[in-house]
Coordinates of C-alpha atoms in Angstrom, one line a residue:
X465 CA -4.2 -2.0 -37.6
X466 CA -4.5 -2.1 -33.9
X467 CA -6.2 1.3 -32.6
X468 CA -5.8 2.9 -29.1
X469 CA -7.9 6.0 -28.0
X470 CA -5.0 8.3 -27.0
X471 CA -5.5 10.8 -24.3
X472 CA -6.4 14.3 -25.9
X473 CA -3.1 15.9 -24.3
X474 CA -0.8 12.9 -25.5
X475 CA -2.5 13.1 -28.9
X476 CA -1.5 17.2 -29.3
X477 CA 1.7 16.4 -28.2
X478 CA 2.4 13.8 -30.6
X479 CA 1.0 15.8 -33.5
X480 CA 2.9 18.3 -32.6
X481 CA 6.7 16.4 -32.4
X482 CA 4.9 14.6 -35.8
X483 CA 4.8 18.0 -37.4
X484 CA 8.1 19.2 -36.3
X485 CA 9.4 16.1 -38.4
X486 CA 10.3 13.7 -35.4
X487 CA 8.9 10.2 -34.9
X488 CA 6.8 9.7 -31.8
X489 CA 4.6 7.4 -29.7
X490 CA 2.9 6.7 -26.7
X491 CA 4.9 4.3 -25.0
X492 CA 4.9 1.6 -22.2
X493 CA 2.1 1.5 -19.5
X494 CA -0.3 3.6 -21.4
X495 CA -0.3 1.3 -24.2
X496 CA -0.3 -1.9 -21.8
X497 CA -3.3 -0.5 -20.2
X498 CA -5.0 0.8 -23.3
X499 CA -5.0 -2.9 -24.8
X500 CA -6.4 -4.1 -21.2
X501 CA -9.2 -1.9 -21.7
X502 CA -8.1 0.0 -18.5
X503 CA -7.7 3.6 -18.0
X504 CA -4.1 4.8 -18.1
X505 CA -3.2 6.9 -15.0
X506 CA 0.2 8.2 -16.9
X507 CA 0.4 8.6 -20.6
X508 CA 4.4 8.7 -21.6
X509 CA 6.0 9.6 -24.7
X510 CA 9.0 8.6 -26.6
X511 CA 10.4 10.4 -29.4
X512 CA 13.4 10.9 -31.8
X513 CA 13.7 14.5 -31.0
X514 CA 16.6 15.5 -28.4
X515 CA 15.8 16.8 -25.2
X516 CA 16.6 20.2 -26.3
X517 CA 14.5 19.9 -29.0
X518 CA 11.4 18.8 -27.0
X519 CA 12.0 22.2 -25.2
X520 CA 12.6 24.1 -28.0
X521 CA 9.4 22.7 -29.6
X522 CA 7.1 23.3 -26.6
X523 CA 8.8 26.2 -25.2
X524 CA 10.5 26.5 -22.0
X525 CA 7.2 27.7 -19.7
X526 CA 5.7 24.0 -20.8
X527 CA 8.3 21.8 -20.0
X528 CA 10.4 20.8 -17.0
X529 CA 13.7 19.2 -17.3
X530 CA 13.2 16.4 -15.4
X531 CA 16.0 14.5 -16.5
X532 CA 18.0 15.9 -19.3
X533 CA 21.2 13.5 -19.2
X534 CA 18.9 10.7 -19.7
X535 CA 16.5 12.3 -22.3
X536 CA 13.4 13.1 -20.6
X537 CA 11.5 16.2 -20.5
X538 CA 8.3 16.4 -18.8
X539 CA 6.0 18.3 -21.0
X540 CA 2.8 20.1 -19.2
X541 CA -0.5 20.4 -21.4
X542 CA -3.8 20.7 -20.9
X543 CA -3.6 20.8 -17.1
X544 CA -1.6 17.2 -16.9
X545 CA 2.0 16.2 -17.1
X546 CA 3.6 14.2 -19.7
X547 CA 7.0 12.6 -19.4
X548 CA 8.8 12.8 -23.2
X549 CA 11.6 10.9 -23.6
X550 CA 14.1 10.5 -26.4
X551 CA 14.7 7.1 -27.8
X552 CA 18.2 5.9 -26.3
X553 CA 20.0 2.7 -25.6
X554 CA 21.6 2.0 -22.3
X555 CA 25.4 1.5 -21.3
X556 CA 26.6 -0.4 -18.5
X557 CA 24.9 -1.0 -15.0
X558 CA 27.9 -0.6 -12.5
X559 CA 25.5 0.0 -9.3
X560 CA 23.1 -2.6 -10.7
X561 CA 20.6 0.0 -10.6
X562 CA 21.1 2.7 -12.8
X563 CA 23.1 3.0 -16.4
X564 CA 26.4 4.4 -16.5
X565 CA 25.8 6.2 -19.7
X566 CA 22.7 6.6 -22.4
X567 CA 23.5 6.6 -26.0
X568 CA 20.5 8.4 -28.4
X569 CA 19.3 6.4 -31.0
X570 CA 16.8 7.0 -33.9
X571 CA 14.5 3.8 -33.8
X572 CA 12.1 3.8 -31.3
X573 CA 12.6 -0.8 -31.7
X574 CA 16.1 -0.2 -29.9
X575 CA 14.5 2.0 -27.4
X576 CA 12.0 -0.6 -26.7
X577 CA 14.9 -3.3 -26.7
X578 CA 16.0 -2.0 -23.3
X579 CA 12.7 -2.1 -21.1
X580 CA 12.0 -4.5 -18.8
X581 CA 9.1 -6.7 -19.6
X582 CA 7.4 -7.3 -23.2
X583 CA 3.6 -6.2 -22.0
X584 CA 5.8 -2.7 -21.2
X585 CA 7.9 -2.5 -24.6
X586 CA 5.1 -1.5 -26.8
X587 CA 4.7 1.6 -28.4
X588 CA 1.7 3.4 -30.3
X589 CA 0.9 6.2 -32.8
X590 CA -1.8 6.5 -34.7
X591 CA 0.0 6.9 -38.0
X592 CA 1.6 3.8 -37.4
X593 CA -0.6 1.8 -35.0
X594 CA 1.2 -0.7 -32.6
X595 CA 5.0 -1.3 -32.3
X596 CA 5.5 -4.5 -30.8
X597 CA 8.8 -6.2 -31.6
X598 CA 8.7 -8.8 -28.6
X599 CA 5.4 -10.0 -28.4
X600 CA 3.8 -8.2 -25.7
X601 CA 0.5 -8.2 -27.1
X602 CA 0.6 -11.8 -27.3
X603 CA 1.7 -12.1 -23.8
X604 CA -1.0 -9.9 -22.5
X605 CA -3.4 -12.1 -24.3
X606 CA -2.0 -15.5 -22.7
X607 CA -1.7 -13.6 -19.0
X608 CA 2.0 -13.9 -18.9
X609 CA 4.8 -11.5 -17.7
X610 CA 7.8 -12.2 -19.6
X611 CA 11.4 -10.0 -19.5
X612 CA 12.4 -8.8 -22.8
X613 CA 15.3 -10.6 -24.2
X614 CA 17.4 -12.3 -21.8
X615 CA 15.8 -12.2 -18.4
X616 CA 19.5 -12.6 -16.7
X617 CA 20.4 -9.6 -18.2
X618 CA 17.5 -7.4 -17.6
X619 CA 17.8 -8.3 -13.8
X620 CA 21.4 -7.7 -13.7
X621 CA 21.1 -4.0 -15.2
X622 CA 18.4 -3.2 -12.8
X623 CA 17.5 -5.6 -9.7
X624 CA 14.5 -3.5 -8.9
X625 CA 13.0 -5.3 -11.9
X626 CA 12.6 -8.3 -10.0
X627 CA 10.2 -6.8 -7.5
X628 CA 8.5 -5.3 -10.6
X629 CA 8.1 -8.8 -12.0
X630 CA 5.8 -9.9 -9.1
X631 CA 4.1 -6.8 -8.5
X632 CA 3.1 -6.3 -12.4
X633 CA 2.1 -10.5 -12.0
X634 CA 0.1 -9.6 -9.2
X635 CA -1.7 -6.5 -10.4
X636 CA -3.5 -8.3 -13.4
X637 CA -3.0 -11.5 -12.0
X638 CA -0.9 -12.9 -14.6
X639 CA 1.5 -16.2 -14.5
X640 CA 4.9 -15.6 -14.4
X641 CA 7.3 -16.9 -17.3
X642 CA 9.5 -19.9 -16.3
X643 CA 12.8 -18.7 -17.4
X644 CA 11.5 -15.1 -16.5
X645 CA 11.0 -16.6 -12.8
X646 CA 13.9 -18.6 -12.4
X647 CA 16.1 -15.9 -13.4
X648 CA 14.4 -13.3 -10.5
X649 CA 14.7 -16.2 -7.8
X650 CA 18.5 -16.7 -8.7
X651 CA 19.2 -12.9 -8.7
X652 CA 17.3 -12.0 -5.9
X653 CA 20.1 -11.0 -3.8
X654 CA 21.2 -8.6 -6.1
X655 CA 18.5 -6.6 -4.3
X656 CA 20.5 -5.6 -1.5
X657 CA 21.7 -2.6 -4.0
X658 CA 18.5 -1.3 -4.3
X659 CA 17.4 1.7 -1.8
X660 CA 14.9 0.5 0.9
X661 CA 13.1 3.4 -0.4
X662 CA 12.3 1.5 -3.5
X663 CA 11.6 -1.8 -2.1
X664 CA 9.4 -0.6 -0.3
X665 CA 7.3 1.4 -2.7
X666 CA 7.8 -1.8 -4.8
X667 CA 6.5 -4.2 -1.6
X668 CA 2.9 -2.0 -0.6
X669 CA 2.2 -1.8 -4.6
X670 CA 2.5 -5.8 -4.6
X671 CA 0.5 -5.8 -1.2
X672 CA -2.3 -3.3 -2.8
X673 CA -2.8 -6.0 -5.7
X674 CA -6.2 -8.3 -5.6
X675 CA -4.5 -11.2 -4.3
X676 CA -0.8 -10.9 -3.7
X677 CA -0.3 -14.1 -1.6
X678 CA 1.0 -16.2 -4.6
X679 CA 3.4 -13.5 -6.0
X680 CA 5.2 -13.3 -2.6
X681 CA 8.3 -15.5 -3.6
X682 CA 9.9 -16.7 -0.8
X683 CA 13.2 -16.7 -2.3
X684 CA 12.7 -12.8 -2.9
X685 CA 11.2 -11.9 0.4
X686 CA 14.2 -13.8 2.2
X687 CA 16.6 -11.1 0.8
X688 CA 14.0 -8.1 1.4
X689 CA 12.8 -9.2 4.7
X690 CA 14.9 -12.0 6.1
X691 CA 13.7 -11.8 9.7
X692 CA 10.6 -13.5 8.2
X693 CA 12.5 -16.6 7.3
X694 CA 10.1 -17.4 4.6
X695 CA 12.0 -20.6 3.3
X696 CA 13.1 -21.8 6.3
X697 CA 9.4 -22.2 7.7
X698 CA 7.4 -22.3 4.6
X699 CA 3.8 -23.7 5.9
X700 CA 4.1 -20.5 8.0
X701 CA 4.6 -18.2 5.1
X702 CA 1.8 -19.8 3.3
X703 CA -0.5 -18.8 6.0
X704 CA 0.6 -15.6 5.8
X705 CA 0.3 -15.3 2.3
X706 CA -3.7 -16.7 2.6
X707 CA -4.3 -14.1 5.4
X708 CA -3.1 -11.4 3.3
X709 CA -5.5 -12.3 0.7
X710 CA -8.4 -12.3 3.0
X711 CA -8.2 -8.8 3.3
X712 CA -9.9 -6.6 0.8
X713 CA -7.6 -5.4 -1.7
X714 CA -8.3 -1.4 -1.3
X715 CA -5.5 1.2 -1.3
X716 CA -6.7 1.8 2.5
X717 CA -6.3 -2.0 3.7
X718 CA -2.8 -2.0 2.4
X719 CA -1.4 -1.0 6.6
X720 CA -3.6 -4.5 7.5
X721 CA -2.0 -6.5 4.6
X722 CA 1.7 -5.3 6.1
X723 CA 0.3 -6.2 9.2
X724 CA -0.3 -9.6 8.3
X725 CA 2.6 -10.2 6.7
X726 CA 5.2 -9.1 9.4
X727 CA 2.8 -11.1 12.0
X728 CA 5.4 -13.4 13.3
X729 CA 7.6 -10.4 13.9
X730 CA 5.4 -9.0 16.8
X731 CA 5.1 -5.5 17.4
X732 CA 8.7 -4.6 18.1
X733 CA 10.0 -6.8 15.5
X734 CA 7.4 -5.1 12.8
X735 CA 8.7 -1.7 13.7
X736 CA 12.3 -2.7 13.4
X737 CA 11.7 -4.1 9.9
X738 CA 9.5 -0.9 8.8
X739 CA 12.4 1.1 9.9
X740 CA 14.9 -0.6 7.9
X741 CA 12.2 -0.3 4.8
X742 CA 12.5 3.3 5.6
X743 CA 8.7 3.4 6.0
X744 CA 6.9 6.5 7.1
X745 CA 6.8 6.9 10.9
X746 CA 2.9 7.5 10.4
X747 CA 2.7 4.0 8.4
X748 CA 5.1 2.5 10.8
X749 CA 2.7 3.6 14.0
X750 CA -0.1 2.5 12.0
X751 CA 0.8 -1.3 11.2
X752 CA 2.7 -1.7 14.9
X753 CA -0.5 -0.6 16.6
X754 CA -2.5 -3.0 14.5
X755 CA -0.1 -5.9 15.5
X756 CA -0.3 -4.9 19.2
X757 CA -4.5 -4.6 19.0
X758 CA -4.9 -7.9 17.3
X759 CA -2.7 -9.9 19.7
X760 CA 0.7 -9.5 18.1
X761 CA 2.4 -7.8 21.3
X762 CA 2.2 -7.4 24.8
X763 CA -0.3 -4.1 24.6
X764 CA -4.1 -4.3 24.6
X765 CA -5.8 -6.9 21.9
X766 CA -9.1 -8.1 19.9
X767 CA -8.2 -11.9 19.8
X768 CA -5.8 -14.0 20.7
X769 CA -5.0 -17.8 21.4
X770 CA -4.6 -20.0 24.8
X771 CA -4.2 -23.4 25.0
X772 CA -4.2 -23.8 21.4
X773 CA -7.3 -22.6 20.7
X774 CA -9.0 -19.8 19.1
X775 CA -11.2 -17.8 21.7
X776 CA -12.5 -13.9 22.2
X777 CA -10.7 -11.8 24.6
X778 CA -11.5 -8.6 26.1
X779 CA -10.4 -5.0 24.3
X780 CA -8.1 -3.4 26.9
X781 CA -8.2 0.3 27.4
X782 CA -5.2 0.9 29.9
X783 CA -6.9 2.4 33.1
X784 CA -10.5 2.9 31.9
X785 CA -11.3 -0.9 31.7
X786 CA -13.5 -1.6 34.3
X787 CA -13.2 -4.6 36.7
X788 CA -15.8 -7.1 34.8
X789 CA -14.4 -7.1 30.9
X790 CA -16.3 -7.5 28.3
X791 CA -15.7 -10.4 25.9
X792 CA -16.3 -10.3 21.9
X793 CA -18.6 -13.0 21.3
X794 CA -20.8 -13.1 24.7
X795 CA -24.4 -12.7 25.1
X796 CA -24.8 -9.5 27.1
X797 CA -27.9 -8.8 29.1
X798 CA -29.1 -5.7 26.9
X799 CA -28.7 -6.2 23.1
X800 CA -25.7 -4.9 21.4
X801 CA -24.4 -3.5 25.0
X802 CA -21.0 -5.4 25.0
X803 CA -20.3 -4.4 21.3
X804 CA -21.2 -1.1 21.5
X805 CA -18.9 -0.5 24.8
X806 CA -16.3 -2.5 22.8
X807 CA -16.4 -0.1 20.1
X808 CA -16.3 2.8 22.3
X809 CA -13.2 1.8 24.1
X810 CA -11.3 1.0 20.5
X811 CA -12.7 5.1 19.3
X812 CA -11.5 6.1 22.3
X813 CA -7.8 4.7 21.3
X814 CA -7.9 5.2 17.6
X815 CA -9.7 6.9 14.3
X816 CA -12.0 4.7 12.7
X817 CA -9.7 4.1 9.5
X818 CA -7.7 2.3 12.2
X819 CA -10.4 0.2 13.9
X820 CA -11.6 -0.9 9.7
X821 CA -8.5 -2.0 9.2
X822 CA -7.9 -4.0 12.9
X823 CA -11.3 -5.6 12.1
X824 CA -10.1 -6.7 8.7
X825 CA -7.0 -7.8 10.0
X826 CA -8.9 -10.0 12.6
X827 CA -11.3 -11.2 10.6
X828 CA -8.6 -12.5 8.4
X829 CA -6.5 -14.4 10.7
X830 CA -9.9 -15.6 12.1
X831 CA -12.4 -16.3 9.4
X832 CA -14.7 -18.4 11.7
X833 CA -15.3 -15.3 13.9
X834 CA -15.4 -12.6 10.5
X835 CA -19.2 -12.0 11.3
X836 CA -18.4 -10.9 14.9
X837 CA -15.7 -8.6 13.6
X838 CA -17.7 -6.8 11.0
X839 CA -20.3 -6.2 13.8
X840 CA -18.0 -4.4 15.7
X841 CA -16.5 -2.6 12.6
X842 CA -20.6 -1.9 11.6
X843 CA -21.3 -0.3 15.4
X844 CA -17.7 1.3 15.2
X845 CA -18.8 3.6 12.0
X846 CA -22.4 3.8 13.6
X847 CA -21.0 5.6 16.7
X848 CA -18.9 8.0 14.3
X849 CA -21.4 8.8 12.0
X850 CA -23.8 9.4 15.8
X851 CA -20.8 11.3 16.8
X852 CA -21.0 9.5 19.7
X853 CA -19.1 10.3 23.0
X854 CA -15.7 8.0 23.1
X855 CA -12.9 10.2 24.6
X856 CA -12.5 12.9 27.5
X857 CA -12.8 15.5 25.0
X858 CA -16.3 14.4 23.8
X859 CA -17.6 14.9 27.3
X860 CA -20.2 17.6 27.8
X861 CA -18.1 18.6 30.7
X862 CA -14.2 19.9 30.7
X863 CA -11.6 20.2 33.4
X864 CA -12.8 24.0 34.0
X865 CA -16.2 23.0 34.6
X866 CA -15.3 20.2 37.4
X867 CA -13.3 23.0 39.3
X868 CA -16.0 25.5 39.2
X869 CA -17.9 22.8 40.7
X870 CA -15.6 22.0 43.4
X871 CA -13.1 19.2 42.1
X872 CA -9.4 20.0 43.1
X873 CA -7.3 20.3 40.6
X874 CA -4.3 17.6 40.0
X875 CA -3.9 13.9 39.3
X876 CA -7.7 13.5 41.3
X877 CA -8.9 15.9 38.4
X878 CA -7.8 13.4 35.4
X879 CA -9.2 10.2 37.6
X880 CA -12.7 12.1 37.7
X881 CA -12.9 12.7 34.2
X882 CA -11.8 9.2 33.2
X883 CA -14.2 8.0 35.5
X884 CA -16.9 10.1 33.9
X885 CA -16.1 8.7 30.9
X886 CA -16.0 5.2 31.8
X887 CA -20.0 5.9 33.2
X888 CA -20.9 7.5 29.7
X889 CA -19.1 4.6 27.6
X890 CA -21.0 1.7 29.5
X891 CA -24.4 3.9 29.8
X892 CA -24.5 4.2 33.5
X893 CA -24.5 8.4 32.9
X894 CA -25.8 10.2 30.0
X895 CA -23.2 12.8 28.4
X896 CA -25.1 15.6 29.9
X897 CA -23.6 18.4 31.8
X898 CA -25.8 18.2 34.9
X899 CA -25.4 14.5 35.0
X900 CA -21.9 14.5 34.8
X901 CA -21.2 17.3 37.7
X902 CA -23.8 15.3 39.7
X903 CA -21.8 12.0 39.3
X904 CA -18.8 14.0 39.6
X905 CA -19.6 15.2 42.9
X906 CA -20.0 11.4 43.7
X907 CA -16.7 10.6 42.6
X908 CA -15.3 13.2 44.6
X909 CA -17.1 12.8 47.9
X910 CA -16.3 8.7 47.6

């Protein structure tokens, strides 16, 4: 018999339900992940007990009535939360997203039959072992994502399952069952009934997978992000997918991968698409900043194209750019001067995490220059660790100091501060109060 090491809190709750005469199992993702040798993030339970019986057994102080109409009670145990849902079947899905009604049933197999994919339709208890009526364990062994029963019916019930199909396949690097994939592509237009927030959530989870590029199905993306025209411009879309896969798969890099996906739209188009997906302002600003800095818009940039050839370009910084701009890849007279100045100017505009994503994005788009971007990232990290002066707020003098030294208030004061910052960034003046006041006097006199 297959055995799974149950989470201690889940085991206690299952024992209590069994002791009260109810059938009860761990179910879904926790069973799947345990069979894969992974540590489950959440442990969900299902039981023959009705919601009111669950609340009576564990007490109202430990229970949160999460979704009583759907049979779900969240039970607090040992500092963790466990969703505990009554075995159920579901009625019609008039809105293509939620069941019109649910019917509680006594058999876990009936409950598993309503679930999306076979790898998620398994249950486990220490007494009975693995309950796997649809071959989920075999599909795990062969690295396959397959719908439970008729795939068309599963996707018609809940169109969000179409995106979940690609997300699960990408997460584990599994193949997609041909019939399931065909149904997903055919029913992709049904995603128009899914809220933008849920689409965004699944898309971001997909982009967090190890290598999501081959799981970004053009027929589905054409519904979710029609602006990309993935089916009309397949070669361009394929290159976008390859770029995404070159970016290291970390949660922190999801904005960089999203910027890579939205690259053809430019800064303004990306912002419009992100707003349509109801992305947060923070994520929208981060992605569009990456688009702009990496060459996606008319703002500052790291790298661009001229005459069809990839060339290194300067990093613009508004009014702080000196007449002679430095270019990534040049060999400066003083070792690392160009790299240090570029890193400082970027740190004057953005926090370090944004620069790390920016260099990851540029490296993915231009792998032939990955070494140069890695060096820029390392320099920014070192400067941050050293608390190097990259912003006016980090100067050893402030506006009050300058006014006390005779600099008049007003726009000229800001100009002097900017000039001092530029002198510090380029190494012409140390970030020391006396030296800066002396330099300020020269700027004011000129």
